């Protein structure tokens, strides 16, 4: 089984979270009143704005910081963020698009085999932690990449990391370990 | 008598040292040579309990030589003591919890060691002490392999399991301790004992163990709570040995939900082992292993998808043959149908979609479907051509609806034939997506200044997001109505602040308030003092205030909060009787004892009572809370205490005697402990 080709096929990015600043104070009330696609959470002090085209939900604070979630790729995230800034501009604020940064990427990957979790935890002691009483998956942390993988017994793996590259390399790193503890199909 | 010491005055060598007075005197001339001699003897002091302990302070190894200078370095000495105090406090709590769990001394010592390590790594900062202690204890349970679950600990502390789990995981990680994985087999003897199988306990346990091992081989145990598997295994084992244990009884012992248990049983049913009879099971062990249940469910989905694909492929194959039929039908339909059917076409199409989705895999009408699908496939091409034409006509054709409305008769055709809608709709959307994406253009890189790059952003769509005046007003009204409560609260708050400002008492409300100093309560009698204190102090969860309030009225029984709904009547009575005596003792103790004894008793009793008390008053409030975490747990407090009853009984009775004798000593008979009143509530 060629490790590289299998892994490259399956990785599906499900969520990309990014932040940017508008460098200007935003009047949440005005946004809430004039925006058609906004939810105003006054008790917490933020506005949720949802875009349709890149499916994105943005949380806007009055300080000008904006967090965008729901994009399916880094490009899309940037595109959505820019659209958002544009719509804020149209509402009348002097928006400057700065400090754009992708903060978190969530991806899902499917292995073609099942995995023996207790065996896997034993072999990967310090990095892997498994508490069946709490969560059905093994939580594996890769410190240098700052990535966390959740490995389920069906072979499905959920990866979160700071960017898409880290996620991809995390999957590549974990493949041999997971392959060791796989369940042989009789 | 120190040799070699000479009196400075007379030169005589006879010097008497009096240890009691601490001075050295020359017997010759009588001059005092030394005063307040520092002695290095060990002194003993008698305790309240009658034992004697040595006088002195413990100096910690970590302290790094900070010696408390007498009278001056108060801060320094306090700092060191704090660490010692923390450790002492921790040790006490560990022992308290550990006794409830019936851990042996070795385990408790190990737990204390873990705690010391945690403290030295500053892991207790920012965390509740109880959580850290529970985590230490659970760590010990895991390493020793005792049959204690995290659930038990959370039961005792009335804390969310996941919170405890988080602390535990962190602790294990920081201390680099690898806790071995839980084996469900460990729990079997404990649960079997609680289910009371009598003589056959051993046999049933063995059967359950075999069942569990079978389940492990069949991949039912990965990712599942061990207690759920145990419950299922025990249930089956009990039935196999003719014990009628209902699902409810097993649930109460094992602490999982009914549906979980049922699910495990059905999963086990699916394995080939379930087909064996009892005798066969005991003798034979099947060789083949099963896949985990979630995997089979996923596989089923995959299979269905594959079937669909295969079907559509087959249809394409047959296409060529049916093309001639297709053309004929088309012609006839064109002639027979009226043309302007815009809205209705969409409607009928929707209906046909609903019909067809239900019968996707119906292979009886395969031939008809093939026909239809083939027709549909040909139509698709037709459709795309039309769409291309539209694209040229309308440049802003963005919505799917627009695309659908224009070509009227192809959709109507399709609806009549009843095609597989999936292919068609996919075809449409794909083409429209392409058309949209081409219009969007490339995304250029941002200029470093932060200027907004407008390429690819269509202003018209964004404009649609902005409401005009009337819409804004309507929305504002709606929002006001929705958040009326919050706005009311804000207004009241502001009014309050304004009032206080006027009166000049206005305090700037900071998020972190240090405890304000209260004035000492001045009251003539003890009862009055208590009343005043009650008013001032925050309500504590560890004291039953009803009892306290009724102290003046002679021992009239004040009923505790009724919590009969969740518990057995017998258990309730037993525990609550004990509770009422304990609380009464607290009340008595608080009133009649002097200050010295109060902290002692309140600390010990409050802790014991807290665990029991906390169950009942909290069982109602915590009930909804407990159900919030993902897996629903049926937690009933008293059951878990059954085996703790004996332990607690003795200890409480001791306290009883202690209190009674002190009462008698003090001579205060006003707060007589009327045992008869316990039943009447």
Coordinates of C-alpha atoms in Angstrom, one line a residue, chain A residues 29 31-44 50-53 75 78-79 82-83 85-87 89-91 95-98 112-118 125-126 129-137 141 153-154 183 186, chain B residues 138 142 149-151 161-162 165 168-169 173 178-180 182 187 219 221-226 289-292 294-295 398 440 443 445-446 449-450 452-459 461-467 472 475-476 479 486-487:
Chain A
X29 CA -25.7 49.0 16.8
X31 CA -24.4 47.3 11.8
X32 CA -27.1 45.5 13.6
X33 CA -29.8 47.8 12.4
X34 CA -28.7 48.1 8.8
X35 CA -27.4 44.7 8.1
X36 CA -29.8 42.1 6.7
X37 CA -27.8 39.1 7.7
X38 CA -26.7 40.0 11.3
X39 CA -27.5 38.8 14.8
X40 CA -26.8 41.3 17.5
X41 CA -25.7 39.8 20.8
X42 CA -25.7 42.7 23.0
X43 CA -25.1 40.9 26.3
X44 CA -21.7 39.7 25.0
X50 CA -23.4 35.4 8.0
X51 CA -22.4 35.5 4.3
X52 CA -24.0 33.1 1.9
X53 CA -21.5 32.8 -0.9
X75 CA -8.4 31.0 -0.1
X78 CA -9.5 35.2 2.7
X79 CA -12.1 35.9 0.1
X82 CA -12.5 40.6 2.2
X83 CA -16.1 40.5 1.3
X85 CA -14.7 44.1 5.1
X86 CA -16.2 45.4 1.9
X87 CA -19.7 45.2 3.3
X89 CA -17.1 49.7 4.3
X90 CA -20.4 50.1 2.5
X91 CA -22.1 50.6 5.8
X95 CA -12.3 50.0 7.2
X96 CA -8.7 48.9 6.6
X97 CA -8.1 45.2 6.0
X98 CA -5.1 44.3 8.1
X112 CA -9.3 2.4 4.8
X113 CA -8.8 0.2 7.8
X114 CA -9.9 0.1 11.4
X115 CA -7.6 0.8 14.3
X116 CA -7.0 -0.9 17.6
X117 CA -7.1 2.0 20.1
X118 CA -5.7 0.4 23.3
X125 CA 2.5 6.7 25.2
X126 CA 3.4 10.3 25.9
X129 CA -4.2 9.7 25.5
X130 CA -7.3 7.6 25.6
X131 CA -10.1 7.8 28.1
X132 CA -13.0 5.6 27.0
X133 CA -15.1 6.9 29.9
X134 CA -14.9 10.4 28.5
X135 CA -14.5 10.3 24.7
X136 CA -14.5 7.4 22.3
X137 CA -11.4 8.6 20.4
X141 CA -0.9 15.7 20.1
X153 CA -11.6 3.1 16.0
X154 CA -13.4 3.1 12.6
X183 CA -7.0 -4.3 12.4
X186 CA -9.2 -11.6 7.7
Chain B
X138 CA -8.3 8.6 40.3
X142 CA -5.9 3.6 37.6
X149 CA -14.7 4.8 38.0
X150 CA -14.4 8.5 37.4
X151 CA -18.1 8.5 37.7
X161 CA -17.5 14.1 35.0
X162 CA -15.9 15.8 32.0
X165 CA -11.7 14.2 33.4
X168 CA -7.2 14.2 35.4
X169 CA -5.9 14.2 31.8
X173 CA 0.2 14.5 31.2
X178 CA 1.0 6.7 32.0
X179 CA -2.3 5.4 33.4
X180 CA -3.0 1.9 32.0
X182 CA -9.3 0.5 31.8
X187 CA -15.5 -3.8 37.2
X219 CA -14.7 -5.2 18.6
X221 CA -15.4 -2.4 23.3
X222 CA -13.3 0.2 21.5
X223 CA -14.4 3.7 22.2
X224 CA -17.2 2.6 24.5
X225 CA -17.6 3.2 28.2
X226 CA -16.5 0.0 30.0
X289 CA -14.0 -11.7 14.7
X290 CA -16.5 -9.1 13.9
X291 CA -16.2 -5.5 12.9
X292 CA -17.0 -2.7 15.3
X294 CA -20.1 1.9 13.9
X295 CA -17.9 0.5 11.2
X398 CA -27.0 34.0 -10.7
X440 CA -15.8 36.0 -9.8
X443 CA -8.1 36.7 -6.1
X445 CA -2.7 39.3 -3.2
X446 CA -3.4 42.0 -0.7
X449 CA -1.0 48.6 3.5
X450 CA -4.2 47.1 4.2
X452 CA -9.1 46.5 0.4
X453 CA -8.6 44.7 -2.8
X454 CA -11.9 45.0 -4.5
X455 CA -11.3 42.6 -7.3
X456 CA -13.8 39.8 -7.4
X457 CA -16.1 41.4 -4.9
X458 CA -19.4 42.1 -6.3
X459 CA -20.9 45.2 -4.8
X461 CA -24.7 41.4 -3.7
X462 CA -23.3 43.3 -0.8
X463 CA -25.8 46.1 -1.3
X464 CA -28.5 43.6 -0.9
X465 CA -27.2 42.9 2.6
X466 CA -27.9 46.4 3.7
X467 CA -31.4 47.2 4.8
X472 CA -34.2 48.8 9.7
X475 CA -35.8 44.9 12.5
X476 CA -35.1 47.2 15.5
X479 CA -34.9 42.9 18.2
X486 CA -32.1 41.9 29.0
X487 CA -32.9 45.5 28.3

